[in-house]
C-alpha cells in the first residue's frame, strides 16, 4: 500500500496539469489502461521484486485514473448542487473499497486477479463511451502559462484534509493490533460499520454543503473525528470499537465532501484538474504520513495513547479552517 501511495503522490500533480492542458479523455484512459495491464501483471510475474515494481506502476496509473474520474465528474455536476453530486460520486469508490477486500479474501488470489481483470476491462470499455468535456481552444496569441502543478485555491483544503486523514492512516495501520491487545476478535466488522456510516450520511452532508456552506458540514465532521479517536483510545469492548467506527465514518464523509467542494468551487474553471490533484495529494499524503507518524509514536506510547495524541491533528485542522475563513471572508464558501 505504501508504494502505491508514493507513486500516486508523485503522479497526481502532473496528471492534474495534463487534465487541464491535454484534456480529460487521454489522461483518464491512459490511467485506466495502466491499471488494467498491471492487474494482469500480478498473475504473470509472481516475484516479490517484480511485484513491487508493478505496484509502483499501478500507483501511477491509479493516480491518473482517480484524478481524471473526479475531474470528469466535476465537469458535469451542477455547481449549485456540487456537494450533493460529489457525495453520490464518491460513494462509488467507497463501496468498492468496502466490498473488494472481503471479496478478495473469500475467493483467493488467483480468482481475485481474474475478477479484477474482468472488472477493469469493463470499466476501460465504459471509459471510451464517456462524453468528455472539450477544453476551450486557447487563442494563438495567448502567452504560454507557467507549469503550475498545484492549484493555490485548493492548497488550504488539501492541507486541512491532510491533517484529518493522518488520523485515518493511524487507524488503518494499527487497529487490528490494537484490537488484539484488547482481546477483541472479528475487528474487520469495524470497517463494515465505518463504510455503512459513510454510505448513509454522505448524501446528507453533500446537501448540507450546498444549502448551508462548507463550515456547516466540515466543523461537525472534524468534531466527530476527534470524538471517534478519543473513544477508540478508551475502547475495551467490540461495541465501543464499532461506535467509534460509525462516528469516524460520519466524520470522514463530512470532511472529504466539504473540503473537496471547497477546493473545486474556489478554483478557476480551467484549473479543475489541478485543483483535484492538489486536494487528493493532501488526502493521500495524510494517510501515508499518519501511518508513519503513528508507527513512530507507538515506539514511545501505548496504542491507546497514540490514538489520543493523533486526535490532536484534526483539532489543528479545525484551527486552520478558522484561519482560512478569516482570511477569505469575501470569497463564497
Short mmCIF file of N, CA, C and O in Angstrom, two decimals, residues 24-151:
data_model
loop_
_atom_site.label_atom_id
_atom_site.label_comp_id
_atom_site.label_asym_id
_atom_site.label_seq_id
_atom_site.Cartn_x
_atom_site.Cartn_y
_atom_site.Cartn_z
N UNK A 24 -9.43 15.58 -20.71
CA UNK A 24 -9.75 14.54 -19.74
C UNK A 24 -9.55 13.13 -20.30
O UNK A 24 -9.04 12.25 -19.61
N UNK A 25 -9.95 12.93 -21.54
CA UNK A 25 -10.00 11.57 -22.10
C UNK A 25 -8.64 10.90 -22.13
O UNK A 25 -8.49 9.75 -21.70
N UNK A 26 -7.63 11.58 -22.64
CA UNK A 26 -6.31 10.97 -22.80
C UNK A 26 -5.74 10.54 -21.46
O UNK A 26 -5.21 9.43 -21.32
N UNK A 27 -5.83 11.41 -20.48
CA UNK A 27 -5.24 11.12 -19.17
C UNK A 27 -6.00 9.99 -18.48
O UNK A 27 -5.41 9.05 -17.94
N UNK A 28 -7.32 10.08 -18.49
CA UNK A 28 -8.15 9.10 -17.80
C UNK A 28 -7.98 7.71 -18.40
O UNK A 28 -7.73 6.73 -17.68
N UNK A 29 -8.08 7.60 -19.70
CA UNK A 29 -7.97 6.29 -20.34
C UNK A 29 -6.56 5.73 -20.22
O UNK A 29 -6.38 4.52 -20.03
N UNK A 30 -5.55 6.59 -20.30
CA UNK A 30 -4.17 6.12 -20.09
C UNK A 30 -4.02 5.51 -18.71
O UNK A 30 -3.44 4.43 -18.54
N UNK A 31 -4.56 6.18 -17.71
CA UNK A 31 -4.51 5.66 -16.35
C UNK A 31 -5.25 4.34 -16.22
O UNK A 31 -4.75 3.40 -15.57
N UNK A 32 -6.41 4.24 -16.85
CA UNK A 32 -7.19 3.00 -16.80
C UNK A 32 -6.44 1.85 -17.45
O UNK A 32 -6.42 0.72 -16.93
N UNK A 33 -5.81 2.11 -18.58
CA UNK A 33 -5.07 1.06 -19.29
C UNK A 33 -3.87 0.59 -18.46
O UNK A 33 -3.55 -0.61 -18.44
N UNK A 34 -3.20 1.53 -17.79
CA UNK A 34 -2.06 1.15 -16.94
C UNK A 34 -2.52 0.24 -15.81
O UNK A 34 -1.91 -0.79 -15.52
N UNK A 35 -3.63 0.61 -15.16
CA UNK A 35 -4.15 -0.22 -14.06
C UNK A 35 -4.54 -1.60 -14.58
O UNK A 35 -4.27 -2.62 -13.93
N UNK A 36 -5.18 -1.65 -15.75
CA UNK A 36 -5.57 -2.93 -16.35
C UNK A 36 -4.35 -3.82 -16.61
O UNK A 36 -4.33 -5.01 -16.24
N UNK A 37 -3.33 -3.25 -17.22
CA UNK A 37 -2.12 -4.02 -17.54
C UNK A 37 -1.42 -4.50 -16.27
O UNK A 37 -0.93 -5.63 -16.21
N UNK A 38 -1.36 -3.65 -15.26
CA UNK A 38 -0.69 -4.05 -14.02
C UNK A 38 -1.50 -5.11 -13.27
O UNK A 38 -0.93 -5.96 -12.58
N UNK A 39 -2.81 -5.08 -13.40
CA UNK A 39 -3.64 -6.12 -12.78
C UNK A 39 -3.31 -7.49 -13.36
O UNK A 39 -3.17 -8.47 -12.63
N UNK A 40 -3.17 -7.53 -14.67
CA UNK A 40 -2.78 -8.78 -15.34
C UNK A 40 -1.35 -9.17 -14.95
O UNK A 40 -1.05 -10.36 -14.73
N UNK A 41 -0.48 -8.18 -14.79
CA UNK A 41 0.92 -8.44 -14.49
C UNK A 41 1.11 -9.13 -13.14
O UNK A 41 2.07 -9.90 -12.96
N UNK A 42 0.21 -8.90 -12.19
CA UNK A 42 0.33 -9.56 -10.89
C UNK A 42 0.34 -11.09 -11.04
O UNK A 42 1.05 -11.79 -10.32
N UNK A 43 -0.47 -11.59 -11.98
CA UNK A 43 -0.56 -13.04 -12.19
C UNK A 43 0.61 -13.56 -13.03
O UNK A 43 1.06 -14.69 -12.84
N UNK A 44 1.12 -12.74 -13.92
CA UNK A 44 2.18 -13.18 -14.84
C UNK A 44 3.56 -13.17 -14.20
O UNK A 44 4.45 -13.93 -14.60
N UNK A 45 3.78 -12.28 -13.20
CA UNK A 45 5.11 -12.13 -12.61
C UNK A 45 5.04 -12.21 -11.08
O UNK A 45 5.20 -11.20 -10.38
N UNK A 46 4.78 -13.42 -10.55
CA UNK A 46 4.65 -13.58 -9.09
C UNK A 46 6.00 -13.63 -8.37
O UNK A 46 6.33 -14.58 -7.68
N UNK A 47 6.79 -12.58 -8.56
CA UNK A 47 8.10 -12.47 -7.94
C UNK A 47 8.11 -11.19 -7.10
O UNK A 47 7.69 -10.13 -7.59
N UNK A 48 8.59 -11.29 -5.86
CA UNK A 48 8.48 -10.17 -4.92
C UNK A 48 9.04 -8.87 -5.49
O UNK A 48 8.37 -7.83 -5.48
N UNK A 49 10.26 -8.88 -6.00
CA UNK A 49 10.88 -7.67 -6.52
C UNK A 49 10.09 -7.09 -7.68
O UNK A 49 9.91 -5.87 -7.78
N UNK A 50 9.62 -7.98 -8.57
CA UNK A 50 8.85 -7.52 -9.73
C UNK A 50 7.50 -6.96 -9.29
O UNK A 50 7.02 -5.95 -9.81
N UNK A 51 6.88 -7.62 -8.31
CA UNK A 51 5.58 -7.15 -7.83
C UNK A 51 5.68 -5.75 -7.23
O UNK A 51 4.77 -4.92 -7.39
N UNK A 52 6.79 -5.46 -6.55
CA UNK A 52 6.98 -4.11 -6.00
C UNK A 52 7.01 -3.07 -7.13
O UNK A 52 6.43 -1.99 -7.00
N UNK A 53 7.69 -3.41 -8.22
CA UNK A 53 7.73 -2.51 -9.38
C UNK A 53 6.34 -2.38 -10.00
O UNK A 53 5.93 -1.27 -10.41
N UNK A 54 5.64 -3.50 -10.08
CA UNK A 54 4.27 -3.49 -10.63
C UNK A 54 3.37 -2.59 -9.79
O UNK A 54 2.58 -1.80 -10.32
N UNK A 55 3.49 -2.70 -8.49
CA UNK A 55 2.65 -1.88 -7.61
C UNK A 55 2.96 -0.39 -7.77
O UNK A 55 2.06 0.45 -7.68
N UNK A 56 4.23 -0.06 -8.00
CA UNK A 56 4.59 1.34 -8.22
C UNK A 56 3.94 1.86 -9.50
O UNK A 56 3.32 2.94 -9.51
N UNK A 57 4.04 1.08 -10.57
CA UNK A 57 3.42 1.49 -11.84
C UNK A 57 1.90 1.52 -11.70
O UNK A 57 1.22 2.40 -12.23
N UNK A 58 1.38 0.55 -10.94
CA UNK A 58 -0.06 0.52 -10.66
C UNK A 58 -0.49 1.83 -9.98
O UNK A 58 -1.52 2.41 -10.32
N UNK A 59 0.34 2.28 -9.03
CA UNK A 59 0.04 3.54 -8.34
C UNK A 59 0.03 4.73 -9.27
O UNK A 59 -0.79 5.64 -9.13
N UNK A 60 0.95 4.74 -10.25
CA UNK A 60 0.96 5.82 -11.23
C UNK A 60 -0.35 5.83 -12.03
O UNK A 60 -0.95 6.89 -12.25
N UNK A 61 -0.75 4.64 -12.47
CA UNK A 61 -2.00 4.54 -13.23
C UNK A 61 -3.20 4.93 -12.39
O UNK A 61 -4.11 5.63 -12.86
N UNK A 62 -3.20 4.47 -11.13
CA UNK A 62 -4.31 4.80 -10.25
C UNK A 62 -4.40 6.31 -10.00
O UNK A 62 -5.49 6.88 -9.98
N UNK A 63 -3.25 6.95 -9.82
CA UNK A 63 -3.25 8.39 -9.61
C UNK A 63 -3.82 9.14 -10.80
O UNK A 63 -4.60 10.10 -10.64
N UNK A 64 -3.48 8.71 -12.00
CA UNK A 64 -4.02 9.34 -13.21
C UNK A 64 -5.51 9.08 -13.35
O UNK A 64 -6.30 10.00 -13.63
N UNK A 65 -5.92 7.82 -13.15
CA UNK A 65 -7.32 7.46 -13.36
C UNK A 65 -8.23 8.09 -12.31
O UNK A 65 -9.31 8.60 -12.64
N UNK A 66 -7.81 8.06 -11.04
CA UNK A 66 -8.67 8.60 -9.99
C UNK A 66 -8.78 10.12 -10.06
O UNK A 66 -9.87 10.69 -9.86
N UNK A 67 -7.67 10.79 -10.37
CA UNK A 67 -7.73 12.24 -10.55
C UNK A 67 -8.59 12.59 -11.75
O UNK A 67 -9.38 13.54 -11.72
N UNK A 68 -8.45 11.79 -12.81
CA UNK A 68 -9.23 12.01 -14.01
C UNK A 68 -10.72 11.81 -13.79
O UNK A 68 -11.54 12.64 -14.19
N UNK A 69 -11.09 10.73 -13.13
CA UNK A 69 -12.51 10.44 -12.92
C UNK A 69 -13.18 11.51 -12.06
O UNK A 69 -14.32 11.92 -12.33
N UNK A 70 -12.48 11.97 -11.03
CA UNK A 70 -13.04 13.02 -10.17
C UNK A 70 -13.22 14.33 -10.94
O UNK A 70 -14.22 15.04 -10.76
N UNK A 71 -12.27 14.65 -11.82
CA UNK A 71 -12.36 15.87 -12.63
C UNK A 71 -13.49 15.76 -13.64
O UNK A 71 -14.22 16.73 -13.88
N UNK A 72 -13.64 14.58 -14.23
CA UNK A 72 -14.74 14.36 -15.19
C UNK A 72 -16.08 14.53 -14.49
O UNK A 72 -17.01 15.14 -15.04
N UNK A 73 -16.19 14.01 -13.28
CA UNK A 73 -17.43 14.18 -12.52
C UNK A 73 -17.68 15.65 -12.20
O UNK A 73 -18.81 16.15 -12.32
N UNK A 74 -16.61 16.37 -11.82
CA UNK A 74 -16.75 17.79 -11.51
C UNK A 74 -17.22 18.60 -12.71
O UNK A 74 -17.88 19.63 -12.56
N UNK A 75 -16.88 18.14 -13.92
CA UNK A 75 -17.29 18.84 -15.14
C UNK A 75 -18.81 18.82 -15.34
O UNK A 75 -19.37 19.76 -15.89
N UNK A 76 -19.45 17.74 -14.91
CA UNK A 76 -20.87 17.56 -15.24
C UNK A 76 -21.81 17.84 -14.07
O UNK A 76 -23.01 17.98 -14.27
N UNK A 77 -21.28 17.93 -12.86
CA UNK A 77 -22.14 18.19 -11.71
C UNK A 77 -22.49 19.68 -11.66
O UNK A 77 -21.59 20.52 -11.70
N UNK A 78 -23.78 20.03 -11.57
CA UNK A 78 -24.16 21.45 -11.47
C UNK A 78 -23.54 22.08 -10.23
O UNK A 78 -23.54 21.47 -9.15
N UNK A 79 -22.98 23.28 -10.37
CA UNK A 79 -22.26 23.91 -9.26
C UNK A 79 -23.16 24.16 -8.06
O UNK A 79 -22.70 24.10 -6.91
N UNK A 80 -24.45 24.43 -8.29
CA UNK A 80 -25.33 24.70 -7.17
C UNK A 80 -25.67 23.43 -6.38
O UNK A 80 -26.19 23.50 -5.28
N UNK A 81 -25.37 22.27 -6.96
CA UNK A 81 -25.59 21.00 -6.26
C UNK A 81 -24.30 20.18 -6.23
O UNK A 81 -24.34 18.96 -6.20
N UNK A 82 -23.18 20.89 -6.21
CA UNK A 82 -21.89 20.19 -6.32
C UNK A 82 -21.63 19.27 -5.13
O UNK A 82 -21.14 18.16 -5.29
N UNK A 83 -21.91 19.75 -3.93
CA UNK A 83 -21.69 18.94 -2.74
C UNK A 83 -22.48 17.64 -2.79
O UNK A 83 -21.94 16.56 -2.52
N UNK A 84 -23.76 17.73 -3.15
CA UNK A 84 -24.60 16.55 -3.24
C UNK A 84 -24.12 15.61 -4.35
O UNK A 84 -24.01 14.39 -4.15
N UNK A 85 -23.82 16.18 -5.52
CA UNK A 85 -23.38 15.36 -6.64
C UNK A 85 -22.08 14.65 -6.36
O UNK A 85 -21.92 13.46 -6.66
N UNK A 86 -21.12 15.36 -5.78
CA UNK A 86 -19.83 14.74 -5.47
C UNK A 86 -19.98 13.69 -4.37
O UNK A 86 -19.24 12.71 -4.34
N UNK A 87 -20.95 13.89 -3.49
CA UNK A 87 -21.19 12.89 -2.44
C UNK A 87 -21.62 11.56 -3.07
O UNK A 87 -21.13 10.49 -2.70
N UNK A 88 -22.55 11.64 -4.02
CA UNK A 88 -23.01 10.41 -4.69
C UNK A 88 -21.89 9.79 -5.51
O UNK A 88 -21.71 8.56 -5.54
N UNK A 89 -21.10 10.63 -6.19
CA UNK A 89 -20.00 10.10 -7.00
C UNK A 89 -18.97 9.38 -6.13
O UNK A 89 -18.52 8.28 -6.45
N UNK A 90 -18.59 10.00 -5.02
CA UNK A 90 -17.55 9.41 -4.17
C UNK A 90 -18.02 8.14 -3.47
O UNK A 90 -17.19 7.33 -3.04
N UNK A 91 -19.33 7.95 -3.38
CA UNK A 91 -19.84 6.71 -2.79
C UNK A 91 -19.43 5.50 -3.62
O UNK A 91 -19.28 4.40 -3.08
N UNK A 92 -19.26 5.69 -4.93
CA UNK A 92 -18.90 4.56 -5.78
C UNK A 92 -17.56 3.96 -5.38
O UNK A 92 -17.43 2.74 -5.23
N UNK A 93 -16.57 4.82 -5.17
CA UNK A 93 -15.25 4.31 -4.77
C UNK A 93 -15.29 3.77 -3.34
O UNK A 93 -14.60 2.79 -3.02
N UNK A 94 -16.09 4.39 -2.49
CA UNK A 94 -16.17 3.91 -1.11
C UNK A 94 -16.81 2.53 -1.05
O UNK A 94 -16.37 1.66 -0.29
N UNK A 95 -17.85 2.30 -1.85
CA UNK A 95 -18.49 0.98 -1.89
C UNK A 95 -17.51 -0.08 -2.40
O UNK A 95 -17.47 -1.20 -1.89
N UNK A 96 -16.72 0.29 -3.41
CA UNK A 96 -15.74 -0.65 -3.96
C UNK A 96 -14.68 -0.99 -2.92
O UNK A 96 -14.30 -2.16 -2.75
N UNK A 97 -14.21 0.03 -2.20
CA UNK A 97 -13.17 -0.21 -1.20
C UNK A 97 -13.70 -1.01 -0.02
O UNK A 97 -12.95 -1.73 0.65
N UNK A 98 -15.00 -0.89 0.25
CA UNK A 98 -15.60 -1.64 1.36
C UNK A 98 -15.82 -3.11 0.98
O UNK A 98 -15.61 -4.01 1.79
N UNK A 99 -16.23 -3.33 -0.27
CA UNK A 99 -16.59 -4.68 -0.68
C UNK A 99 -15.46 -5.50 -1.27
O UNK A 99 -15.42 -6.73 -1.11
N UNK A 100 -14.53 -4.85 -1.96
CA UNK A 100 -13.48 -5.57 -2.66
C UNK A 100 -12.58 -6.41 -1.75
O UNK A 100 -12.29 -7.57 -2.08
N UNK A 101 -12.09 -5.88 -0.61
CA UNK A 101 -11.21 -6.71 0.23
C UNK A 101 -11.89 -7.98 0.72
O UNK A 101 -11.28 -9.05 0.72
N UNK A 102 -13.16 -7.87 1.13
CA UNK A 102 -13.89 -9.06 1.59
C UNK A 102 -14.05 -10.07 0.46
O UNK A 102 -13.90 -11.28 0.65
N UNK A 103 -14.34 -9.57 -0.73
CA UNK A 103 -14.48 -10.44 -1.89
C UNK A 103 -13.16 -11.14 -2.21
O UNK A 103 -13.12 -12.35 -2.47
N UNK A 104 -12.06 -10.38 -2.16
CA UNK A 104 -10.75 -10.94 -2.48
C UNK A 104 -10.35 -12.04 -1.50
O UNK A 104 -9.83 -13.08 -1.89
N UNK A 105 -10.61 -11.81 -0.22
CA UNK A 105 -10.25 -12.80 0.79
C UNK A 105 -11.07 -14.07 0.66
O UNK A 105 -10.60 -15.17 0.99
N UNK A 106 -12.28 -13.95 0.16
CA UNK A 106 -13.18 -15.11 0.08
C UNK A 106 -12.94 -15.97 -1.15
O UNK A 106 -13.25 -17.16 -1.14
N UNK A 107 -12.40 -15.41 -2.23
CA UNK A 107 -12.26 -16.18 -3.48
C UNK A 107 -10.83 -16.58 -3.79
O UNK A 107 -10.59 -17.35 -4.72
N UNK A 108 -9.84 -16.07 -3.04
CA UNK A 108 -8.46 -16.47 -3.26
C UNK A 108 -7.74 -15.57 -4.26
O UNK A 108 -8.35 -14.85 -5.05
N UNK A 109 -6.40 -15.65 -4.25
CA UNK A 109 -5.55 -14.75 -5.04
C UNK A 109 -5.79 -14.89 -6.54
O UNK A 109 -5.97 -13.90 -7.25
N UNK A 110 -5.77 -16.14 -7.04
CA UNK A 110 -5.88 -16.34 -8.48
C UNK A 110 -7.22 -15.84 -9.01
O UNK A 110 -7.27 -15.10 -10.01
N UNK A 111 -8.30 -16.21 -8.34
CA UNK A 111 -9.63 -15.76 -8.76
C UNK A 111 -9.80 -14.25 -8.60
O UNK A 111 -10.55 -13.62 -9.34
N UNK A 112 -9.09 -13.69 -7.61
CA UNK A 112 -9.14 -12.24 -7.42
C UNK A 112 -8.56 -11.51 -8.62
O UNK A 112 -9.14 -10.52 -9.11
N UNK A 113 -7.41 -11.99 -9.11
CA UNK A 113 -6.78 -11.37 -10.28
C UNK A 113 -7.68 -11.48 -11.50
O UNK A 113 -7.85 -10.51 -12.26
N UNK A 114 -8.29 -12.65 -11.69
CA UNK A 114 -9.20 -12.84 -12.83
C UNK A 114 -10.39 -11.89 -12.72
O UNK A 114 -10.76 -11.20 -13.69
N UNK A 115 -11.00 -11.84 -11.53
CA UNK A 115 -12.17 -10.97 -11.33
C UNK A 115 -11.81 -9.50 -11.51
O UNK A 115 -12.54 -8.75 -12.17
N UNK A 116 -10.66 -9.10 -10.95
CA UNK A 116 -10.23 -7.71 -11.08
C UNK A 116 -9.96 -7.35 -12.54
O UNK A 116 -10.29 -6.24 -12.99
N UNK A 117 -9.39 -8.28 -13.28
CA UNK A 117 -9.14 -8.05 -14.71
C UNK A 117 -10.44 -7.85 -15.48
O UNK A 117 -10.55 -6.94 -16.31
N UNK A 118 -11.42 -8.69 -15.18
CA UNK A 118 -12.72 -8.57 -15.84
C UNK A 118 -13.36 -7.21 -15.54
O UNK A 118 -13.86 -6.52 -16.43
N UNK A 119 -13.34 -6.83 -14.25
CA UNK A 119 -13.89 -5.53 -13.86
C UNK A 119 -13.18 -4.39 -14.57
O UNK A 119 -13.81 -3.42 -15.03
N UNK A 120 -11.85 -4.48 -14.66
CA UNK A 120 -11.07 -3.42 -15.29
C UNK A 120 -11.33 -3.35 -16.80
O UNK A 120 -11.37 -2.25 -17.38
N UNK A 121 -11.51 -4.48 -17.44
CA UNK A 121 -11.84 -4.48 -18.88
C UNK A 121 -13.17 -3.78 -19.10
O UNK A 121 -13.31 -2.92 -19.99
N UNK A 122 -14.17 -4.13 -18.28
CA UNK A 122 -15.49 -3.50 -18.41
C UNK A 122 -15.39 -2.00 -18.16
O UNK A 122 -15.94 -1.18 -18.91
N UNK A 123 -14.66 -1.61 -17.09
CA UNK A 123 -14.52 -0.19 -16.76
C UNK A 123 -13.79 0.58 -17.86
O UNK A 123 -14.16 1.72 -18.19
N UNK A 124 -12.76 -0.04 -18.46
CA UNK A 124 -11.99 0.64 -19.51
C UNK A 124 -12.84 0.82 -20.76
O UNK A 124 -12.79 1.88 -21.41
N UNK A 125 -13.63 -0.19 -21.10
CA UNK A 125 -14.53 -0.07 -22.24
C UNK A 125 -15.53 1.05 -22.00
O UNK A 125 -15.82 1.87 -22.89
N UNK A 126 -16.06 1.12 -20.79
CA UNK A 126 -17.01 2.19 -20.44
C UNK A 126 -16.35 3.56 -20.51
O UNK A 126 -16.99 4.55 -20.87
N UNK A 127 -15.05 3.62 -20.18
CA UNK A 127 -14.33 4.90 -20.22
C UNK A 127 -14.29 5.47 -21.63
O UNK A 127 -14.32 6.69 -21.82
N UNK A 128 -14.24 4.59 -22.63
CA UNK A 128 -14.24 5.06 -24.02
C UNK A 128 -15.61 5.60 -24.44
O UNK A 128 -15.71 6.32 -25.44
N UNK A 129 -16.64 5.25 -23.68
CA UNK A 129 -18.01 5.65 -24.05
C UNK A 129 -18.45 6.96 -23.41
O UNK A 129 -19.53 7.48 -23.72
N UNK A 130 -17.64 7.49 -22.52
CA UNK A 130 -18.00 8.73 -21.82
C UNK A 130 -17.95 9.92 -22.80
O UNK A 130 -17.06 10.00 -23.65
N UNK A 131 -18.90 10.82 -22.66
CA UNK A 131 -18.88 12.05 -23.43
C UNK A 131 -18.09 13.08 -22.63
O UNK A 131 -18.57 13.66 -21.65
N UNK A 132 -16.85 13.30 -23.02
CA UNK A 132 -15.95 14.14 -22.26
C UNK A 132 -16.15 15.62 -22.60
O UNK A 132 -16.48 15.97 -23.73
N UNK A 133 -15.91 16.44 -21.60
CA UNK A 133 -15.94 17.89 -21.82
C UNK A 133 -14.74 18.29 -22.68
O UNK A 133 -13.61 17.89 -22.40
N UNK A 134 -15.00 19.04 -23.71
CA UNK A 134 -13.93 19.54 -24.57
C UNK A 134 -13.36 20.83 -24.00
O UNK A 134 -14.11 21.75 -23.67
N UNK A 135 -12.05 20.87 -23.86
CA UNK A 135 -11.43 22.07 -23.35
C UNK A 135 -11.52 23.19 -24.37
O UNK A 135 -11.35 22.94 -25.57
N UNK A 136 -11.79 24.41 -23.94
CA UNK A 136 -11.86 25.53 -24.88
C UNK A 136 -10.52 25.77 -25.55
O UNK A 136 -9.46 25.65 -24.92
N UNK A 137 -10.56 26.07 -26.85
CA UNK A 137 -9.32 26.32 -27.59
C UNK A 137 -8.68 27.61 -27.12
O UNK A 137 -9.36 28.63 -26.95
N UNK A 138 -7.38 27.58 -26.90
CA UNK A 138 -6.66 28.77 -26.46
C UNK A 138 -6.26 29.62 -27.66
O UNK A 138 -5.82 29.07 -28.68
N UNK A 139 -6.43 30.93 -27.58
CA UNK A 139 -6.03 31.80 -28.69
C UNK A 139 -4.54 31.64 -29.00
O UNK A 139 -3.73 31.44 -28.10
N UNK A 140 -4.19 31.71 -30.27
CA UNK A 140 -2.79 31.54 -30.67
C UNK A 140 -1.89 32.62 -30.08
O UNK A 140 -0.71 32.42 -29.88
N UNK A 141 -2.51 33.77 -29.82
CA UNK A 141 -1.73 34.89 -29.28
C UNK A 141 -1.55 34.81 -27.77
O UNK A 141 -0.83 35.61 -27.19
N UNK A 142 -2.25 33.82 -27.16
CA UNK A 142 -2.18 33.71 -25.70
C UNK A 142 -0.78 33.31 -25.25
O UNK A 142 -0.13 32.47 -25.86
N UNK A 143 -0.32 33.95 -24.19
CA UNK A 143 1.01 33.64 -23.67
C UNK A 143 1.02 32.27 -23.02
O UNK A 143 0.02 31.83 -22.45
N UNK A 144 2.13 31.59 -23.13
CA UNK A 144 2.25 30.27 -22.52
C UNK A 144 2.24 30.40 -20.99
O UNK A 144 2.98 31.20 -20.43
N UNK A 145 1.37 29.62 -20.38
CA UNK A 145 1.29 29.67 -18.92
C UNK A 145 2.41 28.83 -18.31
O UNK A 145 2.86 27.85 -18.88
N UNK A 146 2.85 29.25 -17.12
CA UNK A 146 3.90 28.53 -16.43
C UNK A 146 3.37 27.20 -15.91
O UNK A 146 2.19 27.06 -15.60
N UNK A 147 4.26 26.23 -15.82
CA UNK A 147 3.88 24.93 -15.28
C UNK A 147 3.56 25.08 -13.80
O UNK A 147 4.42 25.44 -13.00
N UNK A 148 2.30 24.86 -13.45
CA UNK A 148 1.86 25.03 -12.07
C UNK A 148 1.13 23.75 -11.64
O UNK A 148 -0.07 23.60 -11.86
N UNK A 149 1.85 22.80 -11.05
CA UNK A 149 1.25 21.51 -10.71
C UNK A 149 0.20 21.59 -9.61
O UNK A 149 -0.65 20.71 -9.51
N UNK A 150 0.27 22.62 -8.78
CA UNK A 150 -0.70 22.75 -7.69
C UNK A 150 -1.54 24.00 -7.88
O UNK A 150 -1.04 25.05 -8.26
N UNK A 151 -2.83 23.86 -7.61
CA UNK A 151 -3.76 24.98 -7.69
C UNK A 151 -3.83 25.64 -6.31
O UNK A 151 -4.21 25.00 -5.32
#
